Amino acid sequence: MRRTTVSLAAAVLAVTLLPGASPTTAAVGPPDRPFPARIELPDGFQPEGIALGPGPTAWFGSRADGDIYEVSLRTGEGSIISQGPGTPSLGMKSDRDGRLYVAGGTSGTARVVDTETGTVERTYQLAAAPSFVNDVVLTRGAAWFTDSNRPQLYRVDRGPDGEPGATATTVPLTGEWVQSAGLSANGISTTPTGDALLVVNTTSGLLYRVDPATGEATEVDLGGASLTRGDGMLRHGRTLYVVRNSLDEIAVLRLSRTGLSGRLVRTIVKEDVPPGASFDVPTTVARFGAHLYLPNARFGVASPTTADYWVTKVRARAGD
């Protein structure tokens, strides 16, 4: 029977049993400060994606080599649980059975990792170069991946027990979708009703509602709000959080039930971050309780292979 939560002890055991896995750990805060506002990641880790729970456990992927790092949000302690393939691990989502779905960036791949053992259950070659498999969302029946270099999504079916299918299907983006000259499809989420997808174009700043059956995209009416530099997204009820990476901010939108319209209700900025935590190009977001957690990619930092990296915790407002 697969577990539904990941304990730190299991993570340490997984590192012990994984041949060739790096036991890298990061410094942690004092033990008398539960759920720290800043969680340290290993130097040179170069994070991009986050997946969380169930429970106060988060996973982060390295865009440098694809390693997967597991962290206790309660203590800030963590370790590498799965050694990467040498290609990026970008957007990630976890299911209730301990499977981690990972977007493979420039490799054009996606993979499914068992968070208990660190083993790779499935690998999918979604597209040949040039491709940039950037983010993923899980629905009841599938895992959906974006490609920032191509106007298409990739679907991996999931069985009634959550078991990932053996193959992936390409779904072209049609309708009102406009492919930008630079990176296009980035973050992906679902509408409040759960029957359609939401995809942000990071260059144009437009948000689209996508019919998963046909790939037909309809521009979401945001009342003039722009989501340029839109990266990872998280929907909580009818609230949609959109991380705007190099702007160091998170747009908070209130969506209609259908997801065809939305309004910007506030923006989370550097001044909202607790002292000592800070933003430095946050890329993706996950929520635990009343708090949001965001890894800082620090794009453009000097000496990225040795620089320090961290996760920032900020409070979500009541009603979000």
Short mmCIF file of C-alpha atoms in Angstrom, two decimals:
data_model
loop_
_atom_site.label_atom_id
_atom_site.label_comp_id
_atom_site.label_asym_id
_atom_site.label_seq_id
_atom_site.Cartn_x
_atom_site.Cartn_y
_atom_site.Cartn_z
CA MET A 1 0.00 0.00 0.00
CA ARG A 2 1.47 3.35 -1.03
CA ARG A 3 1.88 5.98 1.62
CA THR A 4 -0.05 9.25 1.52
CA THR A 5 2.50 11.41 3.36
CA VAL A 6 6.26 11.56 3.32
CA SER A 7 8.16 11.62 6.58
CA LEU A 8 11.65 13.00 6.94
CA ALA A 9 12.84 9.64 8.24
CA ALA A 10 11.63 7.97 5.06
CA ALA A 11 13.41 10.58 3.00
CA VAL A 12 16.69 9.92 4.79
CA LEU A 13 16.25 6.18 4.30
CA ALA A 14 15.55 6.72 0.62
CA VAL A 15 18.83 8.59 0.25
CA THR A 16 20.66 5.74 1.98
CA LEU A 17 19.20 3.16 -0.36
CA LEU A 18 19.59 5.07 -3.64
CA PRO A 19 22.77 4.06 -5.45
CA GLY A 20 24.67 7.16 -6.49
CA ALA A 21 22.18 9.58 -4.94
CA SER A 22 23.74 12.67 -3.42
CA PRO A 23 23.17 13.07 0.35
CA THR A 24 23.32 16.86 -0.05
CA THR A 25 21.56 18.78 2.71
CA ALA A 26 21.13 22.45 3.44
CA ALA A 27 21.56 24.46 6.59
CA VAL A 28 18.42 24.78 8.71
CA GLY A 29 17.13 27.33 11.18
CA PRO A 30 17.00 26.90 14.95
CA PRO A 31 14.80 23.97 16.08
CA ASP A 32 12.70 26.31 18.27
CA ARG A 33 11.36 28.15 15.18
CA PRO A 34 8.78 25.83 13.54
CA PHE A 35 7.72 26.54 9.96
CA PRO A 36 10.53 29.01 9.22
CA ALA A 37 9.86 31.96 6.89
CA ARG A 38 13.01 31.14 4.92
CA ILE A 39 14.09 27.59 4.08
CA GLU A 40 17.60 27.11 2.82
CA LEU A 41 18.31 24.91 -0.20
CA PRO A 42 21.72 23.46 -1.07
CA ASP A 43 24.24 25.91 -2.50
CA GLY A 44 24.19 25.75 -6.29
CA PHE A 45 20.88 23.85 -6.37
CA GLN A 46 19.17 26.26 -8.82
CA PRO A 47 15.50 25.53 -7.98
CA GLU A 48 12.53 26.23 -10.22
CA GLY A 49 9.52 24.05 -9.36
CA ILE A 50 7.74 23.13 -6.13
CA ALA A 51 5.28 20.39 -5.23
CA LEU A 52 3.69 20.09 -1.81
CA GLY A 53 1.92 17.52 0.34
CA PRO A 54 -0.24 16.04 1.38
CA GLY A 55 1.14 17.14 4.73
CA PRO A 56 3.95 19.64 5.47
CA THR A 57 6.42 18.15 3.00
CA ALA A 58 7.62 19.88 -0.15
CA TRP A 59 9.77 18.85 -3.10
CA PHE A 60 11.96 21.05 -5.27
CA GLY A 61 13.57 20.31 -8.62
CA SER A 62 17.00 21.47 -9.76
CA ARG A 63 17.17 23.04 -13.19
CA ALA A 64 20.92 22.31 -13.14
CA ASP A 65 20.87 18.51 -13.03
CA GLY A 66 17.32 17.44 -12.20
CA ASP A 67 17.91 16.36 -8.59
CA ILE A 68 14.80 16.25 -6.37
CA TYR A 69 15.16 17.78 -2.90
CA GLU A 70 12.64 17.00 -0.15
CA VAL A 71 12.02 19.45 2.71
CA SER A 72 10.02 19.43 5.92
CA LEU A 73 8.18 22.76 6.05
CA ARG A 74 7.94 22.32 9.81
CA THR A 75 11.71 22.21 10.44
CA GLY A 76 13.34 23.37 7.19
CA GLU A 77 15.41 20.18 7.13
CA GLY A 78 15.86 18.44 3.81
CA SER A 79 17.84 16.08 1.62
CA ILE A 80 18.16 14.83 -1.95
CA ILE A 81 15.80 11.89 -2.45
CA SER A 82 16.24 11.31 -6.19
CA GLN A 83 19.28 11.91 -8.34
CA GLY A 84 18.47 13.75 -11.54
CA PRO A 85 19.15 12.59 -15.09
CA GLY A 86 21.48 15.51 -15.78
CA THR A 87 18.70 17.53 -17.41
CA PRO A 88 16.38 20.08 -15.75
CA SER A 89 13.54 19.42 -13.34
CA LEU A 90 11.15 22.37 -13.66
CA GLY A 91 7.44 22.47 -12.79
CA MET A 92 6.25 19.65 -10.51
CA LYS A 93 3.07 18.33 -8.92
CA SER A 94 2.56 15.52 -6.40
CA ASP A 95 -0.43 13.20 -6.07
CA ARG A 96 -1.89 11.59 -2.96
CA ASP A 97 -0.04 8.33 -3.60
CA GLY A 98 3.49 9.70 -3.39
CA ARG A 99 4.07 10.19 -7.11
CA LEU A 100 5.83 13.30 -8.35
CA TYR A 101 5.19 14.49 -11.92
CA VAL A 102 8.17 16.48 -13.22
CA ALA A 103 8.51 18.70 -16.31
CA GLY A 104 11.88 18.19 -18.01
CA GLY A 105 12.55 21.59 -19.63
CA THR A 106 14.91 21.56 -22.62
CA SER A 107 15.12 17.75 -22.58
CA GLY A 108 11.57 17.61 -23.97
CA THR A 109 10.70 14.97 -21.39
CA ALA A 110 8.50 14.39 -18.37
CA ARG A 111 8.93 11.79 -15.69
CA VAL A 112 7.13 10.33 -12.69
CA VAL A 113 9.17 9.85 -9.51
CA ASP A 114 8.24 7.73 -6.49
CA THR A 115 8.90 10.09 -3.55
CA GLU A 116 9.29 7.19 -1.11
CA THR A 117 12.08 5.42 -2.96
CA GLY A 118 13.34 8.09 -5.36
CA THR A 119 12.98 5.74 -8.30
CA VAL A 120 11.68 6.91 -11.68
CA GLU A 121 8.45 5.06 -12.47
CA ARG A 122 7.89 6.50 -15.94
CA THR A 123 9.73 8.67 -18.45
CA TYR A 124 8.02 10.27 -21.44
CA GLN A 125 9.73 11.78 -24.48
CA LEU A 126 7.16 14.46 -25.21
CA ALA A 127 8.91 16.38 -28.00
CA ALA A 128 12.19 16.74 -29.84
CA ALA A 129 14.28 19.91 -29.68
CA PRO A 130 13.57 22.76 -29.64
CA SER A 131 11.14 22.24 -26.78
CA PHE A 132 10.81 23.54 -23.24
CA VAL A 133 8.52 21.41 -21.11
CA ASN A 134 7.87 23.92 -18.38
CA ASP A 135 5.02 23.16 -16.00
CA VAL A 136 2.41 20.58 -15.05
CA VAL A 137 -1.01 20.32 -13.41
CA LEU A 138 -2.87 17.22 -12.28
CA THR A 139 -6.56 16.70 -12.98
CA ARG A 140 -8.67 13.75 -11.97
CA GLY A 141 -7.93 11.92 -15.20
CA ALA A 142 -4.63 13.27 -16.48
CA ALA A 143 -1.38 15.13 -15.99
CA TRP A 144 -1.04 18.16 -18.32
CA PHE A 145 2.31 19.65 -19.32
CA THR A 146 3.04 22.96 -21.06
CA ASP A 147 5.73 23.59 -23.68
CA SER A 148 7.02 27.16 -23.74
CA ASN A 149 8.54 26.72 -27.21
CA ARG A 150 5.56 25.12 -28.95
CA PRO A 151 1.82 25.89 -29.14
CA GLN A 152 0.79 22.58 -27.65
CA LEU A 153 0.13 20.74 -24.40
CA TYR A 154 0.94 17.15 -23.48
CA ARG A 155 -1.50 14.85 -21.73
CA VAL A 156 -0.58 11.77 -19.70
CA ASP A 157 -3.68 9.82 -18.71
CA ARG A 158 -4.09 8.69 -15.10
CA GLY A 159 -6.09 5.61 -14.18
CA PRO A 160 -8.80 5.38 -11.50
CA ASP A 161 -6.12 4.57 -8.93
CA GLY A 162 -3.91 7.44 -10.12
CA GLU A 163 -1.54 5.16 -12.01
CA PRO A 164 0.13 7.09 -14.88
CA GLY A 165 -0.40 5.79 -18.37
CA ALA A 166 2.36 4.41 -20.57
CA THR A 167 2.20 7.07 -23.28
CA ALA A 168 1.58 10.78 -23.74
CA THR A 169 -0.71 12.59 -26.20
CA THR A 170 0.03 15.93 -27.86
CA VAL A 171 -2.85 18.44 -27.82
CA PRO A 172 -2.29 21.49 -30.10
CA LEU A 173 -3.40 24.88 -28.77
CA THR A 174 -5.94 26.39 -31.17
CA GLY A 175 -8.70 29.01 -31.10
CA GLU A 176 -7.54 32.37 -29.77
CA TRP A 177 -4.10 31.16 -28.69
CA VAL A 178 -1.30 33.40 -30.04
CA GLN A 179 2.22 31.98 -29.93
CA SER A 180 4.79 34.64 -28.96
CA ALA A 181 8.24 35.05 -30.49
CA GLY A 182 9.81 34.28 -27.10
CA LEU A 183 8.70 31.79 -24.47
CA SER A 184 4.92 31.33 -24.51
CA ALA A 185 2.93 28.75 -22.50
CA ASN A 186 4.27 28.61 -18.97
CA GLY A 187 2.18 28.09 -15.82
CA ILE A 188 -0.89 25.87 -15.94
CA SER A 189 -3.83 25.37 -13.60
CA THR A 190 -7.53 24.47 -13.72
CA THR A 191 -10.70 26.54 -13.70
CA PRO A 192 -12.80 26.69 -10.50
CA THR A 193 -15.25 24.18 -11.95
CA GLY A 194 -12.35 21.87 -12.80
CA ASP A 195 -13.57 21.16 -16.32
CA ALA A 196 -11.04 23.30 -18.21
CA LEU A 197 -7.41 24.40 -18.03
CA LEU A 198 -5.85 27.83 -17.51
CA VAL A 199 -2.54 28.60 -19.26
CA VAL A 200 -0.53 31.82 -19.02
CA ASN A 201 1.57 33.17 -21.90
CA THR A 202 4.62 34.58 -20.15
CA THR A 203 5.61 36.93 -23.00
CA SER A 204 2.25 38.41 -23.99
CA GLY A 205 0.91 38.43 -20.43
CA LEU A 206 -2.39 36.89 -21.55
CA LEU A 207 -4.26 34.16 -19.69
CA TYR A 208 -6.21 31.53 -21.64
CA ARG A 209 -8.94 29.07 -20.79
CA VAL A 210 -8.28 25.83 -22.69
CA ASP A 211 -10.80 23.11 -23.48
CA PRO A 212 -8.92 19.90 -22.59
CA ALA A 213 -10.93 17.87 -25.10
CA THR A 214 -10.03 20.00 -28.12
CA GLY A 215 -7.17 22.33 -27.14
CA GLU A 216 -9.29 25.34 -28.12
CA ALA A 217 -8.09 28.39 -26.20
CA THR A 218 -10.17 31.42 -25.22
CA GLU A 219 -8.56 34.56 -23.84
CA VAL A 220 -9.62 35.22 -20.24
CA ASP A 221 -11.00 38.72 -19.67
CA LEU A 222 -8.77 40.17 -16.93
CA GLY A 223 -10.13 43.69 -17.12
CA GLY A 224 -6.90 45.01 -18.60
CA ALA A 225 -4.53 43.38 -16.11
CA SER A 226 -1.30 42.01 -17.58
CA LEU A 227 0.50 38.83 -16.50
CA THR A 228 3.81 39.36 -18.32
CA ARG A 229 6.58 37.26 -16.83
CA GLY A 230 3.86 34.92 -15.59
CA ASP A 231 5.43 31.70 -14.38
CA GLY A 232 4.00 29.14 -11.95
CA MET A 233 0.30 29.33 -11.04
CA LEU A 234 -1.80 28.01 -8.17
CA ARG A 235 -5.58 28.04 -7.91
CA HIS A 236 -7.21 27.95 -4.47
CA GLY A 237 -10.98 27.99 -4.88
CA ARG A 238 -11.69 30.98 -7.12
CA THR A 239 -8.39 32.67 -6.26
CA LEU A 240 -5.57 32.31 -8.78
CA TYR A 241 -2.00 33.12 -7.78
CA VAL A 242 0.31 33.92 -10.71
CA VAL A 243 4.04 34.29 -9.98
CA ARG A 244 5.66 37.03 -12.09
CA ASN A 245 9.24 35.86 -11.75
CA SER A 246 11.66 38.68 -12.60
CA LEU A 247 9.20 41.27 -11.25
CA ASP A 248 9.45 39.66 -7.79
CA GLU A 249 5.70 39.67 -7.30
CA ILE A 250 2.60 37.48 -7.26
CA ALA A 251 -0.61 38.59 -8.93
CA VAL A 252 -3.73 37.55 -6.99
CA LEU A 253 -6.80 37.18 -9.22
CA ARG A 254 -10.45 36.48 -8.45
CA LEU A 255 -11.88 34.22 -11.14
CA SER A 256 -15.40 33.63 -12.35
CA ARG A 257 -16.61 30.06 -11.87
CA THR A 258 -16.10 29.30 -15.56
CA GLY A 259 -12.63 30.84 -15.64
CA LEU A 260 -13.57 33.02 -18.61
CA SER A 261 -13.02 36.22 -16.63
CA GLY A 262 -11.08 37.40 -13.62
CA ARG A 263 -10.01 40.54 -11.80
CA LEU A 264 -6.72 41.49 -10.18
CA VAL A 265 -7.53 42.00 -6.48
CA ARG A 266 -4.04 42.59 -5.09
CA THR A 267 -0.35 42.01 -5.69
CA ILE A 268 2.07 40.38 -3.26
CA VAL A 269 5.37 42.28 -3.41
CA LYS A 270 8.74 42.31 -1.64
CA GLU A 271 7.37 44.45 1.17
CA ASP A 272 4.94 41.66 2.09
CA VAL A 273 7.76 39.19 2.70
CA PRO A 274 8.79 38.54 6.34
CA PRO A 275 12.14 40.05 7.41
CA GLY A 276 15.09 37.86 6.45
CA ALA A 277 13.14 35.86 3.85
CA SER A 278 13.12 38.07 0.70
CA PHE A 279 12.29 37.43 -2.97
CA ASP A 280 14.92 36.93 -5.68
CA VAL A 281 13.09 35.83 -8.83
CA PRO A 282 10.46 33.49 -7.39
CA THR A 283 9.19 31.11 -10.04
CA THR A 284 6.50 28.77 -8.72
CA VAL A 285 4.13 28.60 -5.76
CA ALA A 286 2.42 26.07 -3.49
CA ARG A 287 0.17 26.56 -0.47
CA PHE A 288 0.15 24.91 2.95
CA GLY A 289 -2.45 26.15 5.40
CA ALA A 290 -2.50 29.94 5.43
CA HIS A 291 0.92 30.34 3.77
CA LEU A 292 2.40 30.34 0.29
CA TYR A 293 5.84 28.86 -0.42
CA LEU A 294 7.97 30.07 -3.35
CA PRO A 295 11.43 28.90 -4.47
CA ASN A 296 13.73 31.69 -5.66
CA ALA A 297 15.43 30.81 -8.96
CA ARG A 298 17.78 33.81 -8.87
CA PHE A 299 18.08 33.92 -12.67
CA GLY A 300 21.22 35.82 -13.67
CA VAL A 301 22.96 35.52 -10.30
CA ALA A 302 26.76 35.46 -10.39
CA SER A 303 28.26 31.96 -9.99
CA PRO A 304 24.95 30.00 -10.02
CA THR A 305 26.75 26.71 -9.32
CA THR A 306 27.88 27.99 -5.91
CA ALA A 307 25.27 30.65 -5.05
CA ASP A 308 22.88 30.24 -2.15
CA TYR A 309 19.21 29.47 -2.82
CA TRP A 310 16.17 29.50 -0.58
CA VAL A 311 12.39 29.17 -0.31
CA THR A 312 10.28 32.11 0.87
CA LYS A 313 7.11 31.77 2.95
CA VAL A 314 4.46 34.52 2.78
CA ARG A 315 1.03 34.65 4.35
CA ALA A 316 -2.09 34.40 2.22
CA ARG A 317 -4.93 36.70 3.16
CA ALA A 318 -8.22 35.50 4.61
CA GLY A 319 -10.63 34.89 1.78
CA ASP A 320 -7.95 33.92 -0.75
#
